[in-house]
Amino acid sequence: MKIGLVRHFRVKKDFPTKLVTPSEVTQWLDEYEHTDVEIATTDLGGIDWKRCFASDLPRAAKTAETIYDGPITQLQELREVRPQPITNRNIKLPFILWGMLVRVAWFLNHKSQPEPPKEIEARLAAVLDNILAQGEEDVLIVSHAACMMFMQKELRKRGFHGPKLGTPVNGKLYVFER
């Protein structure tokens, strides 16, 4: 059995280059959720994927519709976690610094973050268990970078082997097999 993980295509929204407040970070994230993707090609490795699952966020859903010809099951459980600024104070910081602060807060289970890593891990483990319970057919999953990193770990626990993911490349297939 093979499970292919694909990160959604690149979103057509650049990071802000000026200093931004928490509310501007939130606004940027809101806009990012609904921004279109740059359509690209994905080499599916010549594998006859029997089923496809995708996050229900537009960027992942559109990627799945572009690369897979059959029916696609969209799952809210495959969404990436929505980060939140760690404060509402009206301070301006570089956007990349907000990103680093959010990531640290998330790993430390800071109250500002809506879903801690352990909950995400459990959510994605349940998705994989459900997919695996449906049979041994080759499955394609289109999701998000952080989700893919968690799923890679969960797949290894279930006897799959495949590439070690750093930050997954947009639109690239990563195959795990057992």
XYZ file of C-alpha atoms in Angstrom:
178
model
C 0.000 0.000 0.000
C 1.173 3.496 -0.838
C 0.126 6.788 0.668
C 1.094 9.904 -1.230
C 1.283 13.219 0.565
C 1.122 16.454 -1.447
C 1.326 19.976 -0.089
C -1.082 22.422 -1.719
C 0.182 24.627 -4.551
C 1.854 27.928 -3.693
C -0.604 30.597 -2.580
C -0.487 33.864 -4.558
C 0.050 36.041 -1.504
C 3.400 37.441 -0.447
C 4.354 38.052 3.159
C 4.133 41.672 4.322
C 7.481 43.452 4.140
C 6.634 46.238 6.602
C 6.184 46.069 10.353
C 2.717 44.790 11.264
C 0.426 44.749 14.294
C -1.390 41.649 15.579
C -4.612 42.786 13.885
C -2.741 43.178 10.581
C -1.331 39.658 10.990
C -4.866 38.354 11.537
C -6.121 40.260 8.496
C -3.292 38.832 6.373
C -4.143 35.296 7.570
C -7.829 35.857 6.738
C -6.891 36.971 3.222
C -4.461 34.050 2.819
C -7.303 31.598 3.518
C -9.150 32.795 0.399
C -6.301 33.657 -1.977
C -5.942 31.606 -5.143
C -3.026 29.261 -5.821
C -0.484 29.185 -8.630
C -1.527 26.184 -10.695
C 1.414 23.887 -11.353
C 2.008 20.303 -12.387
C 2.588 17.476 -9.951
C 4.330 14.264 -10.927
C 2.173 11.541 -9.375
C 4.917 8.980 -9.896
C 2.982 6.896 -12.396
C 0.985 5.456 -9.495
C -2.673 4.604 -10.030
C -4.081 6.405 -6.994
C -7.430 4.823 -6.116
C -8.677 7.403 -3.631
C -7.930 11.024 -2.835
C -8.487 12.960 0.362
C -7.884 16.689 0.739
C -8.169 19.422 3.285
C -11.343 21.389 2.719
C -9.442 24.697 2.657
C -9.604 26.194 -0.853
C -5.852 25.995 -1.577
C -5.700 22.253 -0.868
C -9.056 21.483 -2.493
C -8.053 23.286 -5.707
C -4.693 21.514 -5.756
C -6.418 18.138 -5.381
C -8.908 18.962 -8.148
C -6.016 19.924 -10.430
C -3.845 16.853 -9.882
C -6.425 14.081 -9.343
C -9.095 13.051 -11.856
C -11.403 11.030 -9.621
C -13.684 11.881 -6.710
C -12.061 13.758 -3.838
C -13.115 13.452 -0.218
C -12.609 16.809 1.478
C -11.990 16.642 5.213
C -11.953 19.469 7.710
C -9.669 17.244 9.814
C -6.888 17.696 7.228
C -6.839 21.477 7.748
C -3.735 23.112 9.087
C -3.983 24.801 12.440
C -4.885 28.476 12.204
C -2.166 30.394 14.087
C -3.057 33.392 16.215
C -0.840 36.301 17.289
C 0.290 35.803 20.879
C -0.936 39.235 21.976
C -3.487 41.850 20.993
C -1.252 44.735 22.035
C -0.790 47.281 19.300
C 2.914 46.585 18.746
C 4.525 46.414 15.331
C 6.965 43.646 14.478
C 8.288 42.138 11.254
C 5.846 39.542 9.922
C 8.501 36.812 10.064
C 9.046 37.535 13.766
C 5.309 37.129 14.409
C 5.582 33.770 12.639
C 8.452 32.653 14.855
C 6.683 33.807 18.029
C 3.513 31.959 17.049
C 5.468 28.781 16.326
C 7.239 28.912 19.694
C 3.933 29.661 21.455
C 2.330 26.730 19.679
C 5.077 24.278 20.674
C 4.863 25.522 24.262
C 1.065 25.077 24.327
C 0.540 28.804 24.890
C -3.097 29.730 25.555
C -3.122 32.035 22.505
C -2.966 29.067 20.146
C -6.262 27.310 19.379
C -5.039 23.738 18.956
C -1.945 22.327 20.691
C 0.405 19.916 18.891
C -0.868 16.832 20.768
C -4.441 17.522 19.636
C -3.328 17.982 16.026
C -1.340 14.759 16.205
C -4.387 12.888 17.568
C -6.676 14.428 14.919
C -4.373 13.414 12.056
C -3.760 9.957 13.550
C -7.537 9.416 13.556
C -7.752 10.503 9.895
C -5.024 8.041 8.925
C -6.640 5.247 10.957
C -9.925 5.892 9.153
C -8.246 5.894 5.731
C -6.304 2.701 6.477
C -9.453 0.975 7.766
C -11.056 1.492 4.342
C -8.653 -0.903 2.621
C -5.200 -1.364 1.161
C -5.633 0.780 -1.940
C -3.110 3.462 -2.840
C -4.279 6.786 -1.409
C -3.373 10.387 -2.216
C -3.684 13.030 0.528
C -3.469 16.749 -0.272
C -2.916 18.871 2.800
C -0.594 21.429 4.406
C 3.070 21.459 5.436
C 2.658 21.073 9.204
C -0.016 18.394 8.774
C 2.260 16.474 6.427
C 5.052 16.524 8.994
C 2.703 15.065 11.622
C 1.320 12.494 9.158
C 4.841 11.404 8.201
C 5.485 10.551 11.846
C 2.164 8.711 12.156
C 2.774 6.744 8.950
C 6.154 5.559 10.239
C 4.443 4.348 13.444
C 2.153 2.277 11.203
C 5.018 0.583 9.358
C 5.327 2.872 6.336
C 8.648 4.074 5.015
C 9.330 7.076 2.856
C 11.263 10.318 2.621
C 12.069 12.449 5.639
C 10.260 15.739 5.250
C 11.789 19.060 6.138
C 9.425 21.738 4.915
C 7.441 20.024 2.135
C 7.637 21.673 -1.279
C 4.362 23.020 -2.673
C 2.823 20.605 -5.177
C 5.423 17.854 -4.710
C 4.470 14.213 -4.104
C 6.026 12.338 -1.167
C 5.319 8.591 -1.263
C 5.153 6.368 1.826
C 4.892 2.611 1.361
C 4.520 -0.537 3.441
